Short mmCIF file of C-alpha atoms in Angstrom, two decimals:
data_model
loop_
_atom_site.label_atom_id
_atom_site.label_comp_id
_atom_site.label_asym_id
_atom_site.label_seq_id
_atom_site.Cartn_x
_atom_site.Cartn_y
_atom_site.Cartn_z
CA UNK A 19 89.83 107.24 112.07
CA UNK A 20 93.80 107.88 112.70
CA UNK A 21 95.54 104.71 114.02
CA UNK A 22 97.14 105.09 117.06
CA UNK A 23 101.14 104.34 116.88
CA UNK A 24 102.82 104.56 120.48
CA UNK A 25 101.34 105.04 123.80
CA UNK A 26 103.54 106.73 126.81
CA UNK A 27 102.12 107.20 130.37
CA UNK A 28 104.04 108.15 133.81
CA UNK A 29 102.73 109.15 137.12
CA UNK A 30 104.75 111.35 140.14
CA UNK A 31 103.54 113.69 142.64
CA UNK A 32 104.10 117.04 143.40
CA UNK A 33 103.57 118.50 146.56
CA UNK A 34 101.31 115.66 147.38
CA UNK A 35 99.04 115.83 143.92
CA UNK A 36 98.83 113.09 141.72
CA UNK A 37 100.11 114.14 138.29
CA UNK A 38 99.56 111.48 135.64
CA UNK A 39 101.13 112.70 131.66
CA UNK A 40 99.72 111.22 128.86
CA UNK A 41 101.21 111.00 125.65
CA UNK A 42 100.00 109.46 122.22
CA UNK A 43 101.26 109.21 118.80
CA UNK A 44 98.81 108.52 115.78
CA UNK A 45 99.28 108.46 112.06
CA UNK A 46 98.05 111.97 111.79
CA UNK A 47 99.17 113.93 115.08
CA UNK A 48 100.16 113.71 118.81
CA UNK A 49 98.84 114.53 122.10
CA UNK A 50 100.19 114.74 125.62
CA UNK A 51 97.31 115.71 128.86
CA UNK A 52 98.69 116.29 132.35
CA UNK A 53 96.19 115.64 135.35
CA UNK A 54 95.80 116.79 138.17
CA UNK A 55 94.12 114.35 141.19
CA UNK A 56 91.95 112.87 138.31
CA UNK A 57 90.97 116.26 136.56
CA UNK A 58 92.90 117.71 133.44
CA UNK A 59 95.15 120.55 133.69
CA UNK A 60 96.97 120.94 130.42
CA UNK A 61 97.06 119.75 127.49
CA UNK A 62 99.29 119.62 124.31
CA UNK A 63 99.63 118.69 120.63
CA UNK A 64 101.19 119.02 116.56
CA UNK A 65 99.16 117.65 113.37
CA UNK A 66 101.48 116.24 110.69
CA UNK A 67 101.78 118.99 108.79
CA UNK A 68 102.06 121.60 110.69
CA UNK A 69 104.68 124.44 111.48
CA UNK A 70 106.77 122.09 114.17
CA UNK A 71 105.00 118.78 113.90
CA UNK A 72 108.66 116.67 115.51
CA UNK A 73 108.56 119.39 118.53
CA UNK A 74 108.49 118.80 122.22
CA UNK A 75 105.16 118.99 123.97
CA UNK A 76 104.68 121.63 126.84
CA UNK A 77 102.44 121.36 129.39
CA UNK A 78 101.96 124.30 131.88
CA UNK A 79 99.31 124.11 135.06
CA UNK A 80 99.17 126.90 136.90
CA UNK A 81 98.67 125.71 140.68
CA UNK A 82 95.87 127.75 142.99
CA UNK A 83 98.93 128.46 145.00
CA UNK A 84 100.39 130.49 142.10
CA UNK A 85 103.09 128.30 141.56
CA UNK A 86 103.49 127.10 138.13
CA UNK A 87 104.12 123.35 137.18
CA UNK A 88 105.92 122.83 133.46
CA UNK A 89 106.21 119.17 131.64
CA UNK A 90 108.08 118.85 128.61
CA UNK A 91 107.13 115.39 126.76
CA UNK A 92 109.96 114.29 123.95
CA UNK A 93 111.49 111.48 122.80
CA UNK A 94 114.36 110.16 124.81
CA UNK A 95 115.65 107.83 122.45
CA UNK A 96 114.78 105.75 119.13
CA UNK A 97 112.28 103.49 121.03
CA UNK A 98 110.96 105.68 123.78
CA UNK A 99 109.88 108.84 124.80
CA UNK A 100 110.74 110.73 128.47
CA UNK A 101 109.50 113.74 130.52
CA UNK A 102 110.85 116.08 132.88
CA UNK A 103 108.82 118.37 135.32
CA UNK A 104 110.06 121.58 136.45
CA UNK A 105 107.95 124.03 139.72
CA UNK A 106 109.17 127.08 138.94
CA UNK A 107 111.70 126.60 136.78
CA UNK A 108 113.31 123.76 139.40
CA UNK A 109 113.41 120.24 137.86
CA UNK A 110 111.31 117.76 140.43
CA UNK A 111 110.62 114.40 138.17
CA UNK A 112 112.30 113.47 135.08
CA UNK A 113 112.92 109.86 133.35
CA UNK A 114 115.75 110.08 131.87
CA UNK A 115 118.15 111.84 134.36
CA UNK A 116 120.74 114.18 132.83
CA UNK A 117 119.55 113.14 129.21
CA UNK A 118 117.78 115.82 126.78
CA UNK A 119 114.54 115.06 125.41
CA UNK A 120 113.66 115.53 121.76
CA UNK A 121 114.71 115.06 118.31
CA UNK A 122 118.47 115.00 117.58
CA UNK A 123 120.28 115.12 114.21
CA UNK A 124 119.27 111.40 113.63
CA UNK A 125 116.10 110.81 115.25
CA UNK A 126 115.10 114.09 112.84
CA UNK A 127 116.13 112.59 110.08
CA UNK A 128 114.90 109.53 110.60
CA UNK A 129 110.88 111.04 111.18
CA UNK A 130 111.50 113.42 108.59
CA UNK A 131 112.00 110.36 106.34
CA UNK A 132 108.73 109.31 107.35
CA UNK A 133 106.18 112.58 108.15
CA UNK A 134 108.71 115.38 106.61
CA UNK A 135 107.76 117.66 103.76
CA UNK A 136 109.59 115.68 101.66
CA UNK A 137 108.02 112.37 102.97
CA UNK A 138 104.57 113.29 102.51
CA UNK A 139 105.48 115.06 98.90
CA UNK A 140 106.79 111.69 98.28
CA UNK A 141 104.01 109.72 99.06
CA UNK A 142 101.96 111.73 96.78
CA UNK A 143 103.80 111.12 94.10
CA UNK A 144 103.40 107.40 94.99
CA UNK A 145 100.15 107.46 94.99
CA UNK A 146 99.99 109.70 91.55
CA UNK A 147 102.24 106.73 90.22
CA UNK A 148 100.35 103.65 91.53
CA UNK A 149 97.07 105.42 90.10
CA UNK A 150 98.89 105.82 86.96
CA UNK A 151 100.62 102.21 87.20
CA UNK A 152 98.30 99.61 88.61
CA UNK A 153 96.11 98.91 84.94
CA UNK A 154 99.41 97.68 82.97
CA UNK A 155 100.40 95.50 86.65
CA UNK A 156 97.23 94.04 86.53
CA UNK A 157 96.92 92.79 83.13
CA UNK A 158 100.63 91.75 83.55
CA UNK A 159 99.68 89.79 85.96
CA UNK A 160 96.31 88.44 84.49
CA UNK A 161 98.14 87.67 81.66
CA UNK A 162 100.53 85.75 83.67
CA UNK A 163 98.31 83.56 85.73
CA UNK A 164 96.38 82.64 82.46
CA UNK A 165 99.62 81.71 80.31
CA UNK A 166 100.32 79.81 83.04
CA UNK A 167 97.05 77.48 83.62
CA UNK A 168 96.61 77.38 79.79
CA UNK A 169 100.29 76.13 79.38
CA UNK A 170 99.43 73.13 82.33
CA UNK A 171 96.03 72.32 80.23
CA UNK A 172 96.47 72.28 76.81
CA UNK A 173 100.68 73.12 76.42
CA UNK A 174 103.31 75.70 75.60
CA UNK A 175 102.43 76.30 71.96
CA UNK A 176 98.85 77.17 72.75
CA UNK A 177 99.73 79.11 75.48
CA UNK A 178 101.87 81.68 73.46
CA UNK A 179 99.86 81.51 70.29
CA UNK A 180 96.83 82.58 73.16
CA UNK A 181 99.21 85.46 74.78
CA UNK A 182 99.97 86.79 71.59
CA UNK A 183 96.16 86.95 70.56
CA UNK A 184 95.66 88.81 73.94
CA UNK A 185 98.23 91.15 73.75
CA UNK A 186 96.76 91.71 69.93
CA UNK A 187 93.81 92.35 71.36
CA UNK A 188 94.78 94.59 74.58
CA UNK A 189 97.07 96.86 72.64
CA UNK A 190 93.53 97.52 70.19
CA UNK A 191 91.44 97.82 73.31
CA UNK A 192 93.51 100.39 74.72
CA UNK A 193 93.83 102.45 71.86
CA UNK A 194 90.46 102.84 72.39
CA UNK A 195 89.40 103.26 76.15
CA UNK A 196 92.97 105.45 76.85
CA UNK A 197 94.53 104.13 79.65
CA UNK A 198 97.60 101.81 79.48
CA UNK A 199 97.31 98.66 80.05
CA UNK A 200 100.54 97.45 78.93
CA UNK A 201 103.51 99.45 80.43
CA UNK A 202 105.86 101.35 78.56
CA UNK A 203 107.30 98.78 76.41
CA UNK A 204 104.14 97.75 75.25
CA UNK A 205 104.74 97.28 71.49
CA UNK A 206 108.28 95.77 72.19
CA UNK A 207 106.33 92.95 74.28
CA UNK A 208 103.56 92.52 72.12
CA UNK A 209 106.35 91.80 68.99
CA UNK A 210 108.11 89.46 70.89
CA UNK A 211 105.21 87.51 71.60
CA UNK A 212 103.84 87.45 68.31
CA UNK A 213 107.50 86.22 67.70
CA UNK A 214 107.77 83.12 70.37
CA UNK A 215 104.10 82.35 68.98
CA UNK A 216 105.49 82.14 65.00
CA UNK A 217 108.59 79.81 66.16
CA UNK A 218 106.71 77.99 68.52
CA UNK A 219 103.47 76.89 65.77
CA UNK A 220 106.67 76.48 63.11
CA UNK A 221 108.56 74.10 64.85
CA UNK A 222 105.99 72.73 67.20
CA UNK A 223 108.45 72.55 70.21
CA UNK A 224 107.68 73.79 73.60
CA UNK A 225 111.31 74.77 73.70
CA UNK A 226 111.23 77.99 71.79
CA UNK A 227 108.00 79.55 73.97
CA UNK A 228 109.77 78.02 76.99
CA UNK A 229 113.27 80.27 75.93
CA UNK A 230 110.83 83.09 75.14
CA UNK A 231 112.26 85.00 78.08
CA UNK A 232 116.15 84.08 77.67
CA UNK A 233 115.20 86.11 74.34
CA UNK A 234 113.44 88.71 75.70
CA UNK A 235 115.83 89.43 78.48
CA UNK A 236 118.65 89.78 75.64
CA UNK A 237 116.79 91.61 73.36
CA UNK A 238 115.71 93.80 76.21
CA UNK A 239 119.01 93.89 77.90
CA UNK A 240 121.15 95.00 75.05
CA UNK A 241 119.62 97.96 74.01
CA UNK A 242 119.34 99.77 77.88
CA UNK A 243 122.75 98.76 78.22
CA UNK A 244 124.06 100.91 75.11
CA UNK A 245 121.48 103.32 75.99
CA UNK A 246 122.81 103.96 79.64
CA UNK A 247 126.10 103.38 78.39
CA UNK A 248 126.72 105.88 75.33
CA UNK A 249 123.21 108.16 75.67
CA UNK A 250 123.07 108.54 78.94
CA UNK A 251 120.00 106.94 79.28
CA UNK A 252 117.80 109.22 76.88
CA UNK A 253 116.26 107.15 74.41
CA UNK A 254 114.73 104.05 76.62
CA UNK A 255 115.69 104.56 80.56
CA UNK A 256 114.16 108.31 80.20
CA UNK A 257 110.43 106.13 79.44
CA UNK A 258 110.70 104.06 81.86
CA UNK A 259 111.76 106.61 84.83
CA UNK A 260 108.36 108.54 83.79
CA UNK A 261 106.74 105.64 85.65
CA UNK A 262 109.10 106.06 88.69
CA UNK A 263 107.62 108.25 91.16
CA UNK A 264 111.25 109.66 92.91
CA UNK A 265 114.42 110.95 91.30
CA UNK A 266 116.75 108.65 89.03
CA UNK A 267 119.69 108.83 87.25
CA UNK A 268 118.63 107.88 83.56
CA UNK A 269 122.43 106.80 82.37
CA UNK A 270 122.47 104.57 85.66
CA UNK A 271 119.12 103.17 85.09
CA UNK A 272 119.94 101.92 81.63
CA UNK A 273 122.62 99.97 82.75
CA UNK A 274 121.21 98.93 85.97
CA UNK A 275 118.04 97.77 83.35
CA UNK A 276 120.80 95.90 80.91
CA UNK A 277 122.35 94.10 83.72
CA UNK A 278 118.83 92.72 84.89
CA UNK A 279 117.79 91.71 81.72
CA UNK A 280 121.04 89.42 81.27
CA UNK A 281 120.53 87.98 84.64
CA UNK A 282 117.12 87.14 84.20
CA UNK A 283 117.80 85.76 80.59
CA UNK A 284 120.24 83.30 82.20
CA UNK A 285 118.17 82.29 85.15
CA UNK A 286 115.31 81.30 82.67
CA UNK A 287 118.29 79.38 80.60
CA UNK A 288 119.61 77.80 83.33
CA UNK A 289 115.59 76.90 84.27
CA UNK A 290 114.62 75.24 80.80
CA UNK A 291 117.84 73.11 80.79
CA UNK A 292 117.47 71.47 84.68
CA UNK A 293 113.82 71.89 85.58
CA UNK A 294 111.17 69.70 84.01
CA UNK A 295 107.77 71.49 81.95
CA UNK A 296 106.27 71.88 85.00
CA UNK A 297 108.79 72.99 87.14
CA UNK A 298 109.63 75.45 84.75
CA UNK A 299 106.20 76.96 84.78
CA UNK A 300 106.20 77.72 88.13
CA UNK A 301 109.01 79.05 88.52
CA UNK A 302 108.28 81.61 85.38
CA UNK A 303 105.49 82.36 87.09
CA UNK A 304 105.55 83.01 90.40
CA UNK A 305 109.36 83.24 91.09
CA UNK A 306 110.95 84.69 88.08
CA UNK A 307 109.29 88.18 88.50
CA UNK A 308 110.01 88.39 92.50
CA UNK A 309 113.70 87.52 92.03
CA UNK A 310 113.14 90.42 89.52
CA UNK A 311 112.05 92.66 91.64
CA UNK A 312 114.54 92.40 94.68
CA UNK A 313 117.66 92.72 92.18
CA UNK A 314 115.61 96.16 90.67
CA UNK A 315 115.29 97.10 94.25
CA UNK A 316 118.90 96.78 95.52
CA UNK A 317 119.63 97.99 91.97
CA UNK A 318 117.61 101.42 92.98
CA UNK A 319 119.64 102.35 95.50
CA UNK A 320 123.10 102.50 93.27
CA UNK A 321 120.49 104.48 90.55
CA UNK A 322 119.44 106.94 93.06
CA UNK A 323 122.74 108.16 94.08
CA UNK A 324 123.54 109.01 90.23
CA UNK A 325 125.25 112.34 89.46
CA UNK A 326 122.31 113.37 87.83
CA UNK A 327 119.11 111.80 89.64
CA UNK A 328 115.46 113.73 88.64
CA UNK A 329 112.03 113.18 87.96
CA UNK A 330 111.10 112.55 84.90
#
């Protein structure tokens, strides 16, 4: 059932009849009704969608007297929406004196950004992506919550000699079943896990799984920077805009990649060498990848307006 978005009701009189408009908004369509003493006259409406789905609404009642009543039902500004009623052609009522009623140039663009063509071609590619997407999130974040519980019970070391078992045995299980369950870096995470597990049973200190990420974002970093940088973005910033569902600019992704991976490497630096075990833990769990995410976010916008943005 479509959820209704704005509601927008006015009543005036016309030659001594009660006219009462109507108009609703839902996610799907909108619909304006003029009546008439109680009794519905007109009636008007656009599906998302359609032809003209951001035009004004028209509603015509043809009066027993042969006179002809006209309302036209638009948006009078960002937050509201206005009529104006016209007997033969001669304006009796309106809300908004003087002002027009519709879409402009910004009010367009801004709907179009949310029910245009584009919009809704957008938001099937979203959902294409998240369909494609939400396996490898999942077990990144399964993963995640158990590293992190197994690190409070029984320590670091067995926590990343336990990852790198799982990720041993995820990367088998989905060469089997054929669906991805660990993102497009998968092998590049699964050997540097294997790695922090090797240092961290060698040396029996907590330290080297706790700078497992300082590594990682280096390691990481590096390589999209002198991808973006000299390739433009071809070898590793191309894979990772195939799980992107809007246009990029690979060359500005790389870098914009690099540049997070060095600032995350020193945030979990500057985390091992002032927080305590504990404190550490939580914060690479549950505040490291968040921080992550806004900096990718703000970061998308500067990617976006690349001189050569596509889909991959």
């Amino acid at each position: 059932m479509p959820l209704r978005l704005t509601r927008f009701t006015r009543t005036f009189t016309v030659d001594g009849a009660k006219l009462v408009v109507l108009h609703e908004t839902f996610t799907d369509s909108s619909r304006s009704t003029l009546t008439a003493d109680g009794v519905e006259v007109a009636a008007d409406g656009v599906g998302k969608g359609g032809p003209d789905p951001l035009r004004n609404h028209i509603l015509r009642w043809e009066r027993p007297d042969g006179s002809v009543v006209e309302v036209e039902v638009g948006p009078a500004n960002a937050w509201t929406y206005g009529l104006r009623a016209r007997r033969d052609g001669v304006v009796v009522f309106e809300t908004h004196l003087g002002r027009p009623l519709g879409f402009g140039p910004r009010l367009r663009r801004l709907a179009e950004g949310v029910d245009g063509p584009e919009a809704m071609a957008q938001h099937a590619r979203n959902a294409a992506a998240w369909k494609r997407n939400w396996p490898s999130l999942a077990t990144d974040i399964s993963l995640g919550l158990a590293f992190f519980f197994v690190a409070r019970e029984f320590g670091l070391v067995t926590a990343a000699v336990s990852g790198a078992v799982a990720g041993l045995l995820l990367w088998g299980v989905q060469k089997v079943i054929r669906v991805d369950l660990l993102g497009g870096l998968a092998v590049f995470g699964i050997a540097m896990g294997l790695l922090s597990a090797a240092f961290a049973l060698a040396f029996q200190d907590e330290r080297f799984v706790q700078h497992r990420g300082t590594v990682l974002g280096v390691i990481g970093a590096l390589p999209f920077l002198a991808d973006g940088l000299f390739r433009q973005g071809q070898l590793l910033a191309v894979r990772l805009a195939r799980y992107l569902a809007f246009e990029v600019d690979a060359a500005r992704l790389g870098v914009a990649m690099g540049l997070i991976g060095l600032a995350s490497a020193s945030m979990n630096a500057v985390a091992v060498v002032l927080l305590s075990r504990d404190a550490w833990l939580v914060f690479s769990t549950f505040l490291d990848v968040p921080i992550v995410m806004v900096m990718f976010l703000i970061a998308l916008g500067w990617v976006r307006r690349g001189p050569n943005p596509r889909l991959h």
